[in-house]
Amino acid sequence: MNEQTPISREERIKNLKGIGSARKRVEDARFTQGAGNYVDDINLPGMLFGDFVRSSHSHARIISIDKEAALAVPGVIAILTAEDLKPLNLHYMPTLAGDVQAVLADEKVLFQNQEIAFVIAEDRYIAADAVELVEVEYEELPPITDAFKAMDDDAPVLREDIQDKMEGAHGPRKHKNHIFLWEQGDKEGSEKALADADVVVEELITYQRVHPCPLETCGCVASMDKINGKLTLYGTFQAPHAVRTVASLITNIAEHNIRVVSPDIGGGFGNKVGVYPGYICATVASIVTGVPVKWVEDRIENLTSTAFARDYHMTGKIAATKEGKITGLWCHVLADHGAFDACADPTKFPAGFFNIVTGSYDIPVAYVGVDGVYTNKAPGGVAYRCSFRVTEAAYLIERMIEILAQKLNMDPVELRLKNFIKKEQFPYQSALGWEYDSGDYHTAMEKGMAAVDYPALRAEQAEKRAAFDRGETRTLMGIGTAFFTEIVGAGPVKNCDILGLGMFDSCEIRIHPTGSAIARLGTISQGQGHATTFAQIVATEIGIPAEDITLEEGDTDTAPYGLGTYGSRSTPVAGAATAMAGRKIRAKAQMIAAYLLEVHEGDLEWDVDRFQIKGNPEAHKTMKEIAFASYNQAIPGLEPGLEAVSYYDPPNMTYPYGAYFCVLDIDVDTGVVDVRRFYALDDCGTRINPMIIEGQVHGGLTEALAIAMGQEITYDEMGNVKGGSLMDFYLPTAVETPVWETDETVVPSPHHPIGAKGVGESPNVGGVPAFSNAVNDAFAHKGLTHTQMPHDHWRVWKTAEKLGLSG
Amino acid sequence: MSKMNVKMTVNGKEIESLSEPRTLLIHFLREDHKLKGPHIGCDTGHCGACTVDLDGKSVKSCMTFVGQANGANVTTIEGIANPDGTLHVLQEAFKEHHGLQCGFCTPGMITRAYRLLQENPSPTEKEIRYGISGNLCRCTGYQNIVKAISMAAQTLNTQEAAE
């Protein structure tokens, strides 16, 4: 800093590029030049490549596995099966949901493409050749692909490994294919509200099985250094520290001898939270061979074996007065978890935070019951760009509100406004046990309505409907609204843990002598731009420009322990830790400044990037000066250096919300849906970087479009997976993706140090019901109550046809 | 498996090696020649993360055998920057307009846009959207990518007019 030319306070704030700055991303220099470092870019000397032999059947006994021909292929080093893993007790691994999952199929396969054998070879071509040559003989068993039949009396028992264990991780199991029943709220009270109500609506709403499908698949490189006894595991891990602990527990390698590194990650969206058989097999293979082993799944393996999402069959019932005041909510979910319960939820929440299902509404009494069942489908149940099961809950309540409005012959927006939790009710205790920290729903909804001119849209729709009925057009206009409340930022250690690890997060900041800094966090970016935004928090807190702050994550040898990035927890939890660590730095800096300025600490005040004497701002010490002093002056009573660490246990979750409006036109003869307008207003509290927030909203809305309009992983009656490649699984291109309009209100979280609530997942949570409501709304006047997602052209056309509308 | 001698010009440099004929161009570039910019996203030609420029056309290198590229002139993301080492206008525009998040699609996307702007130096928004429809992005929702390409086209046209 040039002390000769003092700059204005505004300039000093601007120079920091702190909270609120649309700072350009520091990550982009390497990504735009092809210099990222993703897991498949890692090549270690002598590295081998692993590939799986997978099941062709969905339910079968394995009679034999013949490896002979495969082992004869030059370059094949070894082939692992369950028999090889049993002596190590690694043929099963714990899931994050309290279940176990077969690493390599043990006597029986339970879903198509299940891992049976792991071929280790000199390169990926040889491994693929050998995979083809492994002969597996099966005895087919009848599969269960319909969750509604999983608990039939004559249903085949899927999980023979736990068939005598009728007490599961979450209470008693009422059938051998049952996993848990999770109940929240007041069942009797809700049933009474339904019995006493003027109006009741009921609907079975299915949220189909989908997949997060990040552009980079999952993978790892395991490298066992036999001389030092150290295991290094590079991989696509959204929670590297938790992976280290889990790896230590299951391999019995001491945790200090394991280093887990998440390099650049090519998108996660929940897919990369779990622990997969590939990680275990690559690790075992490296231990056995003594050289590094890489495993990277291909897209078909990704879509068919790692981490599906949703698959919730939700029955909702709402009780209301005839004036439209909601008096109760009752819901039951049949949750299809596939062959193993591999949900990635906090331990005490087997259905995640589905009990946010009362949404944005003041509902006096509510009940939720979730039955989890096993089927012959891939395991998972991850939170695909949402906090745990929050998008399912938001979809259910936002569809039910529209269905109730239809029954009451009331505008759905008016019904929402009538039932919103009011601003003065916050902090609000929901009937299902959450304390909503803050919100102003009416203001957000009214701002959105004004922005899209909601009354004009309804008037236009009425005209178009009349024109349709007169035979002047073959398109129907749909208007979809969603007003969602999320629950993110898991979470308070008192009730949130994963495998016993409290869901706090962390930040460590070290100031260098010349006044630049490094900050390390327990989270890991997968495209969210942490290196950019967390430096902005540090900049504002300690007055060092963001450009002078390096941010590191993902290496468990250097970063402080944290639970990682998913469930929109980075900003609410690690962002809070960052602010708190910054404040610790500032507290010490104040003592140093007091010494340097020869005044009492209390005589100083913080101003942007310096401590100044109250009433005499000319007498000041900048953070840069203080940093240098901390390294070169012996200050009585103070240790040298300037660094701090904060482990932040959040007192509550955060509750972002938003008002979304979708306008679309449906060609009833083709089923083609044209989304012509989409407006998204988000309240994510304090906005750290508006450019990045906008980008997050664009991306989340596009994923919501994909889910609502086309994504689905289905199985035929034999359990053959359909939709297992990008030929079938819908990822929108730039052509189908509409232009997104974004807007905001700002109600800061009262308990978060900087008032931020998290944003990355809001657009997925709010977007899906907005699209689906719009499609349903287009047909509502023709008698449609509800049609299931995805609203692809064929299904939309079928809907039109059933209503007698198509040509 | 028998190997064939493969020669090509990659980013202006002649390279030659013995490869199995079935080797995919993406593996040849990434593993044999350490050009890690192009990525593998789908194995089925849908996602475009592996896009490279081959004899003046955008090509999915995961769908191309190395033999098919024998003798070809190939440009990858590593060869897009200006000869003086400064970033290409497209690379700058992607940074400026937040046209990327996780960065996995970015090399393929920029390489495709590089060719698109030579095919059509002044594309409309719709033409850009169609022009990049062979490249998937899961993070950005395309809006800022379209903006970045559009702004880059304007900059390139202005530069050309000035020359």
mmCIF file of C-alpha atoms in Angstrom, chain A residues 448-664:
data_model
loop_
_atom_site.group_PDB
_atom_site.id
_atom_site.type_symbol
_atom_site.label_atom_id
_atom_site.label_comp_id
_atom_site.label_asym_id
_atom_site.label_seq_id
_atom_site.Cartn_x
_atom_site.Cartn_y
_atom_site.Cartn_z
ATOM 1 C CA GLY A 448 -42.267 -12.253 -7.878
ATOM 2 C CA MET A 449 -45.902 -11.753 -8.818
ATOM 3 C CA ALA A 450 -45.192 -8.152 -9.754
ATOM 4 C CA ALA A 451 -42.113 -9.084 -11.760
ATOM 5 C CA VAL A 452 -43.978 -11.585 -13.931
ATOM 6 C CA ASP A 453 -47.262 -9.626 -13.817
ATOM 7 C CA TYR A 454 -49.093 -12.650 -12.534
ATOM 8 C CA PRO A 455 -52.650 -11.313 -13.099
ATOM 9 C CA ALA A 456 -51.768 -10.553 -16.730
ATOM 10 C CA LEU A 457 -50.466 -14.110 -17.182
ATOM 11 C CA ARG A 458 -53.705 -15.568 -15.855
ATOM 12 C CA ALA A 459 -55.699 -13.256 -18.144
ATOM 13 C CA GLU A 460 -53.614 -14.352 -21.125
ATOM 14 C CA GLN A 461 -54.157 -17.964 -20.153
ATOM 15 C CA ALA A 462 -57.921 -17.486 -19.974
ATOM 16 C CA GLU A 463 -57.899 -15.996 -23.467
ATOM 17 C CA LYS A 464 -55.760 -18.823 -24.835
ATOM 18 C CA ARG A 465 -58.012 -21.438 -23.269
ATOM 19 C CA ALA A 466 -61.021 -19.840 -24.902
ATOM 20 C CA ALA A 467 -59.174 -19.738 -28.225
ATOM 21 C CA PHE A 468 -58.289 -23.424 -27.804
ATOM 22 C CA ASP A 469 -61.913 -24.288 -27.173
ATOM 23 C CA ARG A 470 -62.915 -22.328 -30.284
ATOM 24 C CA GLY A 471 -60.432 -24.428 -32.261
ATOM 25 C CA GLU A 472 -58.152 -21.491 -33.047
ATOM 26 C CA THR A 473 -55.025 -22.957 -31.476
ATOM 27 C CA ARG A 474 -53.663 -26.356 -30.571
ATOM 28 C CA THR A 475 -51.518 -25.163 -27.674
ATOM 29 C CA LEU A 476 -52.374 -24.881 -24.019
ATOM 30 C CA MET A 477 -50.645 -22.430 -21.715
ATOM 31 C CA GLY A 478 -49.509 -23.498 -18.267
ATOM 32 C CA ILE A 479 -48.440 -21.300 -15.367
ATOM 33 C CA GLY A 480 -46.505 -22.995 -12.604
ATOM 34 C CA THR A 481 -45.701 -21.453 -9.282
ATOM 35 C CA ALA A 482 -43.600 -22.859 -6.507
ATOM 36 C CA PHE A 483 -42.778 -21.308 -3.195
ATOM 37 C CA PHE A 484 -40.259 -23.497 -1.461
ATOM 38 C CA THR A 485 -38.541 -23.464 1.888
ATOM 39 C CA GLU A 486 -35.357 -25.472 2.154
ATOM 40 C CA ILE A 487 -33.554 -26.730 5.195
ATOM 41 C CA VAL A 488 -29.811 -26.742 4.623
ATOM 42 C CA GLY A 489 -26.524 -26.388 6.405
ATOM 43 C CA ALA A 490 -26.430 -29.667 8.310
ATOM 44 C CA GLY A 491 -25.890 -29.311 10.932
ATOM 45 C CA PRO A 492 -25.927 -28.937 14.680
ATOM 46 C CA VAL A 493 -23.778 -31.687 16.178
ATOM 47 C CA LYS A 494 -26.442 -32.405 18.787
ATOM 48 C CA ASN A 495 -28.656 -34.031 16.166
ATOM 49 C CA CYS A 496 -26.597 -34.258 12.970
ATOM 50 C CA ASP A 497 -23.835 -36.765 12.395
ATOM 51 C CA ILE A 498 -22.674 -39.127 9.684
ATOM 52 C CA LEU A 499 -21.320 -42.418 11.024
ATOM 53 C CA GLY A 500 -20.936 -40.709 14.379
ATOM 54 C CA LEU A 501 -18.985 -37.763 12.959
ATOM 55 C CA GLY A 502 -20.592 -34.492 14.022
ATOM 56 C CA MET A 503 -21.523 -32.275 11.108
ATOM 57 C CA PHE A 504 -19.520 -29.215 12.134
ATOM 58 C CA ASP A 505 -17.086 -27.695 9.690
ATOM 59 C CA SER A 506 -13.855 -25.819 9.880
ATOM 60 C CA CYS A 507 -11.515 -23.146 8.636
ATOM 61 C CA GLU A 508 -7.909 -22.357 9.419
ATOM 62 C CA ILE A 509 -6.409 -19.021 8.411
ATOM 63 C CA ARG A 510 -2.726 -18.198 8.459
ATOM 64 C CA ILE A 511 -1.493 -14.683 7.731
ATOM 65 C CA HIS A 512 1.932 -14.434 6.139
ATOM 66 C CA PRO A 513 4.467 -11.788 7.274
ATOM 67 C CA THR A 514 3.936 -9.617 4.200
ATOM 68 C CA GLY A 515 0.198 -9.506 4.698
ATOM 69 C CA SER A 516 -1.117 -12.182 2.380
ATOM 70 C CA ALA A 517 -2.802 -15.301 3.686
ATOM 71 C CA ILE A 518 -3.807 -18.892 3.227
ATOM 72 C CA ALA A 519 -7.128 -20.326 4.358
ATOM 73 C CA ARG A 520 -7.929 -24.022 4.490
ATOM 74 C CA LEU A 521 -11.394 -25.485 4.901
ATOM 75 C CA GLY A 522 -12.945 -28.869 5.652
ATOM 76 C CA THR A 523 -15.172 -28.636 2.588
ATOM 77 C CA ILE A 524 -14.419 -29.307 -1.095
ATOM 78 C CA SER A 525 -15.570 -27.412 -4.152
ATOM 79 C CA GLN A 526 -17.033 -29.275 -7.118
ATOM 80 C CA GLY A 527 -17.620 -26.186 -9.207
ATOM 81 C CA GLN A 528 -19.155 -23.890 -6.612
ATOM 82 C CA GLY A 529 -16.122 -21.607 -6.665
ATOM 83 C CA HIS A 530 -15.027 -21.938 -3.038
ATOM 84 C CA ALA A 531 -11.529 -20.612 -3.770
ATOM 85 C CA THR A 532 -13.203 -17.418 -4.916
ATOM 86 C CA THR A 533 -16.026 -16.933 -2.434
ATOM 87 C CA PHE A 534 -14.458 -18.105 0.811
ATOM 88 C CA ALA A 535 -11.536 -15.774 0.154
ATOM 89 C CA GLN A 536 -14.156 -13.007 -0.040
ATOM 90 C CA ILE A 537 -15.423 -13.857 3.446
ATOM 91 C CA VAL A 538 -11.861 -13.802 4.769
ATOM 92 C CA ALA A 539 -11.204 -10.516 2.966
ATOM 93 C CA THR A 540 -14.134 -8.778 4.594
ATOM 94 C CA GLU A 541 -13.395 -10.209 8.026
ATOM 95 C CA ILE A 542 -9.687 -9.434 8.164
ATOM 96 C CA GLY A 543 -9.172 -6.639 5.671
ATOM 97 C CA ILE A 544 -6.759 -8.407 3.343
ATOM 98 C CA PRO A 545 -7.724 -8.306 -0.346
ATOM 99 C CA ALA A 546 -9.250 -11.540 -1.636
ATOM 100 C CA GLU A 547 -6.595 -11.548 -4.365
ATOM 101 C CA ASP A 548 -3.967 -12.012 -1.649
ATOM 102 C CA ILE A 549 -5.607 -15.046 -0.102
ATOM 103 C CA THR A 550 -4.966 -18.602 -1.224
ATOM 104 C CA LEU A 551 -7.722 -21.036 -0.456
ATOM 105 C CA GLU A 552 -7.131 -24.757 -0.124
ATOM 106 C CA GLU A 553 -9.455 -27.679 0.451
ATOM 107 C CA GLY A 554 -9.539 -31.401 -0.032
ATOM 108 C CA ASP A 555 -6.185 -32.640 1.299
ATOM 109 C CA THR A 556 -6.724 -34.301 4.655
ATOM 110 C CA ASP A 557 -3.044 -33.941 5.538
ATOM 111 C CA THR A 558 -3.305 -30.175 5.502
ATOM 112 C CA ALA A 559 -6.954 -29.104 5.767
ATOM 113 C CA PRO A 560 -8.743 -29.037 9.103
ATOM 114 C CA TYR A 561 -11.368 -31.753 9.634
ATOM 115 C CA GLY A 562 -14.772 -31.106 8.165
ATOM 116 C CA LEU A 563 -17.694 -33.060 6.806
ATOM 117 C CA GLY A 564 -17.471 -31.832 3.232
ATOM 118 C CA THR A 565 -19.665 -30.266 0.619
ATOM 119 C CA TYR A 566 -23.247 -31.391 -0.018
ATOM 120 C CA GLY A 567 -26.655 -30.382 1.303
ATOM 121 C CA SER A 568 -25.769 -26.713 0.754
ATOM 122 C CA ARG A 569 -23.686 -26.907 3.909
ATOM 123 C CA SER A 570 -20.469 -25.204 2.793
ATOM 124 C CA THR A 571 -21.593 -21.609 3.211
ATOM 125 C CA PRO A 572 -23.837 -22.163 6.248
ATOM 126 C CA VAL A 573 -21.261 -24.224 8.147
ATOM 127 C CA ALA A 574 -17.740 -23.792 6.712
ATOM 128 C CA GLY A 575 -18.561 -20.225 5.673
ATOM 129 C CA ALA A 576 -19.469 -19.530 9.288
ATOM 130 C CA ALA A 577 -16.238 -21.178 10.448
ATOM 131 C CA THR A 578 -14.351 -18.945 8.012
ATOM 132 C CA ALA A 579 -15.923 -15.805 9.433
ATOM 133 C CA MET A 580 -15.272 -16.969 12.997
ATOM 134 C CA ALA A 581 -11.629 -17.807 12.261
ATOM 135 C CA GLY A 582 -11.288 -14.372 10.687
ATOM 136 C CA ARG A 583 -12.704 -12.781 13.824
ATOM 137 C CA LYS A 584 -10.167 -14.627 15.957
ATOM 138 C CA ILE A 585 -7.412 -13.213 13.759
ATOM 139 C CA ARG A 586 -8.896 -9.785 14.127
ATOM 140 C CA ALA A 587 -9.080 -10.094 17.909
ATOM 141 C CA LYS A 588 -5.362 -10.820 18.108
ATOM 142 C CA ALA A 589 -4.645 -8.135 15.510
ATOM 143 C CA GLN A 590 -6.425 -5.646 17.752
ATOM 144 C CA MET A 591 -4.065 -6.468 20.617
ATOM 145 C CA ILE A 592 -1.076 -6.051 18.343
ATOM 146 C CA ALA A 593 -2.413 -2.750 16.997
ATOM 147 C CA ALA A 594 -2.992 -1.490 20.538
ATOM 148 C CA TYR A 595 0.637 -2.245 21.358
ATOM 149 C CA LEU A 596 1.902 -0.581 18.197
ATOM 150 C CA LEU A 597 -0.260 2.517 18.678
ATOM 151 C CA GLU A 598 0.366 2.571 22.423
ATOM 152 C CA VAL A 599 -3.290 2.726 23.360
ATOM 153 C CA HIS A 600 -5.729 0.440 25.117
ATOM 154 C CA GLU A 601 -7.462 -2.115 22.918
ATOM 155 C CA GLY A 602 -10.789 -0.568 23.789
ATOM 156 C CA ASP A 603 -9.674 2.695 22.242
ATOM 157 C CA LEU A 604 -9.459 1.059 18.830
ATOM 158 C CA GLU A 605 -12.120 0.456 16.237
ATOM 159 C CA TRP A 606 -12.016 -1.759 13.149
ATOM 160 C CA ASP A 607 -12.423 -0.009 9.840
ATOM 161 C CA VAL A 608 -12.373 -2.082 6.616
ATOM 162 C CA ASP A 609 -8.709 -3.097 6.626
ATOM 163 C CA ARG A 610 -7.257 -1.477 9.743
ATOM 164 C CA PHE A 611 -7.582 -0.662 13.392
ATOM 165 C CA GLN A 612 -7.799 3.059 14.070
ATOM 166 C CA ILE A 613 -7.970 5.100 17.233
ATOM 167 C CA LYS A 614 -11.536 6.095 17.917
ATOM 168 C CA GLY A 615 -11.992 9.731 16.976
ATOM 169 C CA ASN A 616 -8.570 9.860 15.327
ATOM 170 C CA PRO A 617 -8.676 7.705 12.174
ATOM 171 C CA GLU A 618 -5.337 9.113 11.007
ATOM 172 C CA ALA A 619 -3.725 7.053 13.771
ATOM 173 C CA HIS A 620 -4.133 3.528 12.508
ATOM 174 C CA LYS A 621 -2.410 0.260 11.704
ATOM 175 C CA THR A 622 -3.459 -1.697 8.656
ATOM 176 C CA MET A 623 -3.821 -5.461 8.800
ATOM 177 C CA LYS A 624 -0.780 -5.666 6.562
ATOM 178 C CA GLU A 625 1.284 -3.690 9.060
ATOM 179 C CA ILE A 626 -0.092 -5.705 11.923
ATOM 180 C CA ALA A 627 0.745 -8.953 10.123
ATOM 181 C CA PHE A 628 4.361 -7.929 9.752
ATOM 182 C CA ALA A 629 4.554 -6.809 13.362
ATOM 183 C CA SER A 630 3.225 -10.180 14.494
ATOM 184 C CA TYR A 631 6.288 -11.793 12.947
ATOM 185 C CA ASN A 632 9.010 -9.274 13.839
ATOM 186 C CA GLN A 633 8.159 -7.707 17.171
ATOM 187 C CA ALA A 634 8.316 -9.191 20.612
ATOM 188 C CA ILE A 635 4.979 -8.125 21.985
ATOM 189 C CA PRO A 636 4.550 -8.681 25.730
ATOM 190 C CA GLY A 637 1.943 -11.309 26.494
ATOM 191 C CA LEU A 638 1.432 -12.348 22.882
ATOM 192 C CA GLU A 639 2.764 -15.295 20.932
ATOM 193 C CA PRO A 640 4.364 -14.474 17.598
ATOM 194 C CA GLY A 641 2.500 -15.188 14.367
ATOM 195 C CA LEU A 642 -1.055 -14.573 13.258
ATOM 196 C CA GLU A 643 -3.243 -17.547 12.630
ATOM 197 C CA ALA A 644 -6.469 -19.047 13.836
ATOM 198 C CA VAL A 645 -8.698 -22.048 13.388
ATOM 199 C CA SER A 646 -12.404 -22.341 13.970
ATOM 200 C CA TYR A 647 -14.523 -25.454 14.214
ATOM 201 C CA TYR A 648 -18.069 -24.256 13.829
ATOM 202 C CA ASP A 649 -21.022 -26.159 15.221
ATOM 203 C CA PRO A 650 -24.057 -24.364 13.827
ATOM 204 C CA PRO A 651 -26.801 -23.602 16.338
ATOM 205 C CA ASN A 652 -29.509 -24.277 13.747
ATOM 206 C CA MET A 653 -30.018 -25.090 10.103
ATOM 207 C CA THR A 654 -30.618 -22.292 7.618
ATOM 208 C CA TYR A 655 -33.857 -21.957 5.685
ATOM 209 C CA PRO A 656 -33.404 -20.444 2.215
ATOM 210 C CA TYR A 657 -36.608 -19.902 0.262
ATOM 211 C CA GLY A 658 -37.823 -18.582 -3.011
ATOM 212 C CA ALA A 659 -40.707 -17.806 -5.337
ATOM 213 C CA TYR A 660 -40.493 -19.368 -8.804
ATOM 214 C CA PHE A 661 -42.771 -18.874 -11.793
ATOM 215 C CA CYS A 662 -42.771 -20.941 -14.962
ATOM 216 C CA VAL A 663 -44.762 -20.177 -18.107
ATOM 217 C CA LEU A 664 -44.964 -22.771 -20.833
#
